[in-house]
mmCIF file of C-alpha atoms and ligand atoms in Angstrom:
data_model
loop_
_atom_site.group_PDB
_atom_site.id
_atom_site.type_symbol
_atom_site.label_atom_id
_atom_site.label_comp_id
_atom_site.label_asym_id
_atom_site.label_seq_id
_atom_site.Cartn_x
_atom_site.Cartn_y
_atom_site.Cartn_z
ATOM 1 C CA MET A 763 -97.355 196.548 -119.264
ATOM 2 C CA ARG A 764 -97.126 193.967 -122.028
ATOM 3 C CA GLU A 765 -96.150 191.348 -119.500
ATOM 4 C CA GLN A 766 -98.914 192.341 -117.102
ATOM 5 C CA LEU A 767 -101.443 192.150 -119.923
ATOM 6 C CA ALA A 768 -100.192 188.705 -120.864
ATOM 7 C CA LEU A 769 -100.681 187.605 -117.266
ATOM 8 C CA LEU A 770 -104.177 189.082 -117.186
ATOM 9 C CA ILE A 771 -105.106 187.269 -120.391
ATOM 10 C CA GLU A 772 -103.764 184.040 -118.958
ATOM 11 C CA LEU A 773 -105.620 184.651 -115.697
ATOM 12 C CA GLN A 774 -108.840 185.270 -117.573
ATOM 13 C CA LYS A 775 -108.383 182.045 -119.539
ATOM 14 C CA MET A 776 -107.729 180.122 -116.345
ATOM 15 C CA GLU A 777 -110.709 181.628 -114.562
ATOM 16 C CA SER A 778 -112.966 180.996 -117.530
ATOM 17 C CA LYS A 779 -111.800 177.380 -117.634
ATOM 18 C CA ALA A 780 -112.448 177.099 -113.887
ATOM 19 C CA GLY A 781 -115.927 178.504 -114.497
ATOM 20 C CA SER A 782 -116.731 175.850 -117.104
ATOM 21 C CA ILE A 783 -115.385 173.112 -114.873
ATOM 22 C CA ALA A 784 -117.408 174.380 -111.917
ATOM 23 C CA ALA A 785 -120.560 174.476 -114.062
ATOM 24 C CA ARG A 786 -119.993 170.926 -115.243
ATOM 25 C CA LYS A 787 -119.243 169.848 -111.669
ATOM 26 C CA LYS A 788 -122.573 171.312 -110.589
ATOM 27 C CA ASP A 789 -124.452 169.819 -113.505
ATOM 28 C CA LEU A 790 -123.116 166.254 -113.272
ATOM 29 C CA PRO A 791 -124.869 165.315 -110.000
ATOM 30 C CA VAL A 792 -128.134 166.631 -111.468
ATOM 31 C CA GLN A 793 -127.675 164.434 -114.539
ATOM 32 C CA LEU A 794 -126.771 161.513 -112.310
ATOM 33 C CA ALA A 795 -129.900 161.953 -110.198
ATOM 34 C CA ASP A 796 -131.969 162.181 -113.355
ATOM 35 C CA LEU A 797 -130.460 158.962 -114.661
ATOM 36 C CA GLU A 798 -131.110 157.254 -111.361
ATOM 37 C CA ALA A 799 -134.731 158.415 -111.266
ATOM 38 C CA LYS A 800 -135.326 157.053 -114.781
ATOM 39 C CA PHE A 801 -133.762 153.729 -113.845
ATOM 40 C CA LYS A 802 -135.859 153.475 -110.690
ATOM 41 C CA GLU A 803 -138.977 154.259 -112.644
ATOM 42 C CA HIS A 804 -138.225 151.492 -115.125
ATOM 43 C CA HIS A 805 -137.460 149.158 -112.246
ATOM 44 C CA ALA A 806 -140.783 149.983 -110.587
ATOM 45 C CA GLY A 807 -142.569 149.396 -113.905
ATOM 46 C CA VAL A 808 -141.103 145.894 -114.154
ATOM 47 C CA GLU A 809 -141.996 145.267 -110.510
ATOM 48 C CA THR A 810 -145.636 146.117 -111.259
ATOM 49 C CA VAL A 811 -145.742 143.634 -114.145
ATOM 50 C CA ARG A 812 -144.127 140.998 -111.942
ATOM 51 C CA GLU A 813 -146.755 141.578 -109.263
ATOM 52 C CA HIS A 814 -149.475 141.220 -111.864
ATOM 53 C CA LEU A 815 -147.949 137.916 -112.935
ATOM 54 C CA GLU A 816 -147.877 136.684 -109.343
ATOM 55 C CA GLU A 817 -151.537 137.622 -108.975
ATOM 56 C CA LEU A 818 -152.443 135.654 -112.081
ATOM 57 C CA ARG A 819 -150.459 132.643 -110.883
ATOM 58 C CA LYS A 820 -152.304 132.755 -107.579
ATOM 59 C CA ARG A 821 -155.634 133.039 -109.373
ATOM 60 C CA ARG A 822 -154.691 129.992 -111.418
ATOM 61 C CA ARG A 823 -153.848 127.978 -108.249
ATOM 62 C CA ASP A 824 -157.175 129.044 -106.719
ATOM 63 C CA LYS A 825 -159.083 127.979 -109.811
ATOM 64 C CA ASP A 826 -157.225 124.637 -109.928
ATOM 65 C CA ASN A 827 -158.241 124.040 -106.327
ATOM 66 C CA GLN A 828 -161.827 125.029 -107.040
ATOM 67 C CA LEU A 829 -161.918 122.687 -110.015
ATOM 68 C CA ARG A 830 -160.493 119.837 -107.899
ATOM 69 C CA THR A 831 -163.151 120.467 -105.256
ATOM 70 C CA GLY A 832 -165.789 120.629 -108.003
ATOM 71 C CA GLN A 833 -164.610 117.314 -109.453
ATOM 72 C CA GLU A 834 -164.717 115.665 -106.008
ATOM 73 C CA THR A 835 -168.221 116.985 -105.393
ATOM 74 C CA LEU A 836 -169.283 115.703 -108.803
ATOM 75 C CA LYS A 837 -167.848 112.279 -108.042
ATOM 76 C CA ARG A 838 -169.647 112.149 -104.673
ATOM 77 C CA THR A 839 -172.898 113.178 -106.304
ATOM 78 C CA ARG A 840 -172.501 110.484 -108.978
ATOM 79 C CA ASP A 841 -171.896 107.920 -106.193
ATOM 80 C CA ARG A 842 -175.136 109.007 -104.594
ATOM 81 C CA LEU A 843 -176.991 107.794 -107.692
ATOM 82 C CA LEU A 844 -176.335 104.244 -106.513
ATOM 83 C CA ASP A 845 -178.252 104.859 -103.284
ATOM 84 C CA VAL A 846 -181.335 106.644 -104.605
ATOM 85 C CA LYS A 847 -184.669 104.996 -103.900
ATOM 86 C CA THR A 848 -187.199 106.921 -105.932
ATOM 87 C CA ASN A 849 -187.360 108.180 -109.475
ATOM 88 C CA LYS A 850 -187.956 111.702 -108.199
ATOM 89 C CA GLU A 851 -184.808 111.504 -106.132
ATOM 90 C CA TYR A 852 -182.960 110.065 -109.146
ATOM 91 C CA GLN A 853 -184.059 112.974 -111.345
ATOM 92 C CA SER A 854 -183.029 115.447 -108.685
ATOM 93 C CA VAL A 855 -179.531 113.925 -108.350
ATOM 94 C CA LEU A 856 -179.155 113.892 -112.125
ATOM 95 C CA LYS A 857 -180.043 117.568 -112.127
ATOM 96 C CA GLU A 858 -177.375 118.216 -109.490
ATOM 97 C CA ILE A 859 -174.820 116.265 -111.529
ATOM 98 C CA GLU A 860 -175.635 118.365 -114.577
ATOM 99 C CA THR A 861 -175.197 121.580 -112.599
ATOM 100 C CA PHE A 862 -171.802 120.467 -111.228
ATOM 101 C CA GLU A 863 -170.659 119.311 -114.651
ATOM 102 C CA SER A 864 -171.551 122.652 -116.139
ATOM 103 C CA LYS A 865 -169.808 124.494 -113.288
ATOM 104 C CA ASN A 866 -166.648 122.379 -113.721
ATOM 105 C CA SER A 867 -166.648 122.848 -117.463
ATOM 106 C CA HIS A 868 -166.983 126.588 -116.986
ATOM 107 C CA MET A 869 -164.091 126.482 -114.541
ATOM 108 C CA GLU A 870 -161.970 124.575 -117.069
ATOM 109 C CA ASP A 871 -162.669 127.234 -119.686
ATOM 110 C CA GLU A 872 -161.625 129.910 -117.256
ATOM 111 C CA ILE A 873 -158.397 128.067 -116.497
ATOM 112 C CA ILE A 874 -157.613 127.679 -120.186
ATOM 113 C CA SER A 875 -158.023 131.405 -120.857
ATOM 114 C CA LEU A 876 -156.023 132.135 -117.710
ATOM 115 C CA LEU A 877 -153.216 129.927 -119.054
ATOM 116 C CA ASP A 878 -153.169 131.940 -122.284
ATOM 117 C CA GLU A 879 -153.011 135.154 -120.295
ATOM 118 C CA LEU A 880 -150.241 133.737 -118.116
ATOM 119 C CA ASP A 881 -148.269 132.720 -121.168
ATOM 120 C CA LEU A 882 -148.410 136.218 -122.639
ATOM 121 C CA LEU A 883 -147.573 137.873 -119.353
ATOM 122 C CA GLU A 884 -144.642 135.555 -118.662
ATOM 123 C CA LYS A 885 -143.198 136.492 -122.050
ATOM 124 C CA ALA A 886 -143.770 140.177 -121.352
ATOM 125 C CA VAL A 887 -142.072 139.931 -117.949
ATOM 126 C CA LYS A 888 -139.118 138.166 -119.513
ATOM 127 C CA THR A 889 -138.721 140.870 -122.156
ATOM 128 C CA ARG A 890 -139.042 143.634 -119.581
ATOM 129 C CA GLU A 891 -136.524 141.935 -117.326
ATOM 130 C CA GLU A 892 -134.024 141.654 -120.164
ATOM 131 C CA GLU A 893 -134.543 145.317 -120.994
ATOM 132 C CA LEU A 894 -134.093 146.225 -117.349
ATOM 133 C CA GLU A 895 -130.887 144.249 -117.165
ATOM 134 C CA ALA A 896 -129.466 146.014 -120.216
ATOM 135 C CA GLN A 897 -130.580 149.330 -118.801
ATOM 136 C CA SER A 898 -129.055 148.480 -115.458
ATOM 137 C CA ARG A 899 -125.707 147.775 -117.138
ATOM 138 C CA ARG A 900 -125.895 151.076 -119.029
ATOM 139 C CA TYR A 901 -126.871 152.889 -115.877
ATOM 140 C CA GLU A 902 -123.960 151.462 -113.921
ATOM 141 C CA GLU A 903 -121.563 152.336 -116.776
ATOM 142 C CA GLU A 904 -122.854 155.883 -116.979
ATOM 143 C CA LYS A 905 -122.741 156.235 -113.220
ATOM 144 C CA THR A 906 -119.118 155.080 -113.071
ATOM 145 C CA LYS A 907 -118.203 157.401 -115.941
ATOM 146 C CA MET A 908 -119.889 160.369 -114.290
ATOM 147 C CA THR A 909 -118.407 159.628 -110.884
ATOM 148 C CA ASP A 910 -114.948 159.344 -112.438
ATOM 149 C CA GLU A 911 -115.434 162.586 -114.327
ATOM 150 C CA LEU A 912 -116.643 164.305 -111.192
ATOM 151 C CA SER A 913 -113.540 163.339 -109.261
ATOM 152 C CA SER A 914 -111.256 164.353 -112.115
ATOM 153 C CA LEU A 915 -113.087 167.714 -112.306
ATOM 154 C CA VAL A 916 -112.262 168.316 -108.653
ATOM 155 C CA GLY A 917 -108.590 167.821 -109.509
ATOM 156 C CA GLU A 918 -108.765 170.054 -112.592
ATOM 157 C CA LEU A 919 -110.486 172.761 -110.621
ATOM 158 C CA ASP A 920 -107.760 172.628 -107.996
ATOM 159 C CA VAL A 921 -105.114 173.061 -110.694
ATOM 160 C CA CYS A 922 -106.967 176.080 -112.149
ATOM 161 C CA THR A 923 -107.311 177.678 -108.734
ATOM 162 C CA ARG A 924 -103.635 177.117 -107.987
ATOM 163 C CA LYS A 925 -102.515 178.484 -111.362
ATOM 164 C CA SER A 926 -104.810 181.493 -111.028
ATOM 165 C CA GLY A 927 -103.325 182.155 -107.608
ATOM 166 C CA GLU A 928 -99.784 182.002 -109.000
ATOM 167 C CA LEU A 929 -100.681 184.366 -111.851
ATOM 168 C CA LYS A 930 -102.273 186.823 -109.451
ATOM 169 C CA LYS A 931 -99.078 186.977 -107.412
ATOM 170 C CA ASN A 932 -97.302 188.434 -110.417
ATOM 171 C CA ILE A 933 -99.955 190.969 -111.323
ATOM 172 C CA SER A 934 -99.804 194.360 -109.682
ATOM 173 C CA ALA A 935 -102.476 194.977 -107.059
ATOM 174 C CA ASP A 936 -103.921 197.992 -108.878
ATOM 175 C CA ILE A 937 -104.296 196.190 -112.156
ATOM 176 C CA LEU A 938 -105.724 193.136 -110.459
ATOM 177 C CA ARG A 939 -108.273 195.278 -108.600
ATOM 178 C CA LYS A 940 -109.288 196.923 -111.881
ATOM 179 C CA TYR A 941 -109.537 193.515 -113.571
ATOM 180 C CA GLU A 942 -111.726 192.085 -110.804
ATOM 181 C CA GLN A 943 -113.944 195.143 -110.885
ATOM 182 C CA ILE A 944 -114.518 194.900 -114.662
ATOM 183 C CA LYS A 945 -114.852 191.124 -114.484
ATOM 184 C CA ASN A 946 -117.695 191.389 -111.975
ATOM 185 C CA ALA A 947 -119.404 194.093 -114.011
ATOM 186 C CA LYS A 948 -118.987 192.249 -117.332
ATOM 187 C CA ARG A 949 -119.831 188.733 -116.254
ATOM 188 C CA GLY A 950 -116.366 187.288 -116.557
ATOM 189 C CA VAL A 951 -114.875 188.923 -119.651
ATOM 190 C CA ALA A 952 -112.674 191.796 -118.518
ATOM 191 C CA VAL A 953 -109.835 191.658 -121.052
ATOM 192 C CA VAL A 954 -110.498 191.739 -124.793
ATOM 193 C CA SER A 955 -108.390 192.123 -127.894
ATOM 194 C CA CYS A 956 -108.490 195.067 -130.267
ATOM 195 C CA TRP A 957 -107.542 195.023 -133.924
ATOM 196 C CA LYS A 958 -107.831 197.675 -136.626
ATOM 197 C CA GLU A 959 -109.277 200.125 -134.097
ATOM 198 C CA VAL A 960 -112.163 197.781 -133.278
ATOM 199 C CA CYS A 961 -112.717 196.503 -129.751
ATOM 200 C CA ASN A 962 -113.452 192.803 -129.755
ATOM 201 C CA GLY A 963 -115.636 193.133 -126.663
ATOM 202 C CA CYS A 964 -118.201 195.570 -127.994
ATOM 203 C CA HIS A 965 -117.230 195.637 -131.702
ATOM 204 C CA MET A 966 -117.110 199.415 -131.658
ATOM 205 C CA SER A 967 -114.317 201.599 -133.019
ATOM 206 C CA ILE A 968 -111.908 203.231 -130.640
ATOM 207 C CA PRO A 969 -110.295 206.620 -131.317
ATOM 208 C CA PRO A 970 -107.113 206.435 -133.488
ATOM 209 C CA GLN A 971 -105.031 208.116 -130.803
ATOM 210 C CA LEU A 972 -106.048 205.556 -128.245
ATOM 211 C CA TYR A 973 -105.295 202.825 -130.747
ATOM 212 C CA ASN A 974 -101.792 204.196 -131.156
ATOM 213 C CA GLU A 975 -101.319 204.168 -127.410
ATOM 214 C CA LEU A 976 -102.628 200.640 -127.314
ATOM 215 C CA GLN A 977 -100.057 199.450 -129.821
ATOM 216 C CA LYS A 978 -97.286 200.902 -127.704
ATOM 217 C CA SER A 979 -98.645 198.947 -124.765
ATOM 218 C CA MET A 980 -97.286 201.415 -122.228
ATOM 219 C CA ALA A 981 -100.344 201.819 -120.029
ATOM 220 C CA LEU A 982 -103.493 199.943 -119.199
ATOM 221 C CA VAL A 983 -106.050 200.955 -121.829
ATOM 222 C CA ILE A 984 -109.780 200.807 -121.239
ATOM 223 C CA CYS A 985 -112.276 200.682 -124.104
ATOM 224 C CA PRO A 986 -114.177 203.986 -123.954
ATOM 225 C CA ASN A 987 -117.314 202.187 -125.043
ATOM 226 C CA CYS A 988 -117.554 198.947 -123.043
ATOM 227 C CA SER A 989 -115.042 199.789 -120.310
ATOM 228 C CA ARG A 990 -113.094 196.566 -120.699
ATOM 229 C CA ILE A 991 -109.332 196.340 -120.621
ATOM 230 C CA ILE A 992 -108.181 196.150 -124.226
ATOM 231 C CA TYR A 993 -104.932 194.904 -125.690
ATOM 232 C CA TRP A 994 -103.577 195.118 -129.154
ATOM 233 C CA GLU A 995 -103.608 191.828 -131.009
ATOM 234 C CA ASN A 996 -101.680 191.794 -134.230
ATOM 235 C CA LYS A 997 -103.775 189.560 -136.425
ATOM 236 C CA LYS A 998 -101.433 189.934 -139.364
ATOM 237 C CA ASN A 999 -99.115 187.364 -137.827
HETATM 238 ZN ZN1 ZN B 1412 -115.204 197.734 -126.123
#
C-alpha cells in the first residue's frame, strides 16, 4: 500500500502541475490579445494625430495659395491706378486696394498662427512616434516571449500527461477509480497527509485507532471527515 500511496501522491503532483500549465496555456493567448489591442489602440492614436497634422499642412498650403492670389489681385488693382481718369474712380480704386491689403494682412496673420500650431503638432507627432516605436519594440519582445512560452508549455504538458499515464499503469484499478472519484468531488485534491491525528485536508482530528492503522499503511485509509485518501507523513524527520 505504501508504494501505491507514493504513486498516488506523485500522480496528484503531476496532475496538479498539468492543471497549472493548462491554466497558463489558456491565459497566455488572452494576455497576448490584450497586449495587441493596447498596441493597436496606441497606434490608432498616433495615426489620428498624424492625420491632424496632414490637415493642418493642407490648410497652410491653401492659405499660402490664397495669399498669393490676394497679392496678385492687389498688384493688379494697384496697376489700375495708372489708368484711372476721374478722382472718384481714383478714390474707389484706393478703397479697393485698402480692402485687399487688409485681407492679405489678415491672411498673413492666420498663416503665422498656423505655423506656430504646425510647429507644436510636428513636435507632438515626433514624440508620439518615438513612444510608439519603443512600445512596438516592447510589444514584439513580449509577443516573442509569450509565443515561446506557449510552445514550451505544450511540451511540458505533454511530459506531464505521459508521466501521469505511466504512473497510472502501476496503480491498481480500484485505487485509481477511488482516487479519480475523490479528485472530481474535491476539485483536484484527493490525497492529503495526516500528522499527529490531524488530516491536512480538513484540519480535523481522526480517531486514534484509524491513525494507528494509517501508520501501518496496510490499507487505503479515507478521512472520516473530508473523505479524502490520507497517508501518514512523519514530520519528525
Ligand atoms: Zn480530512
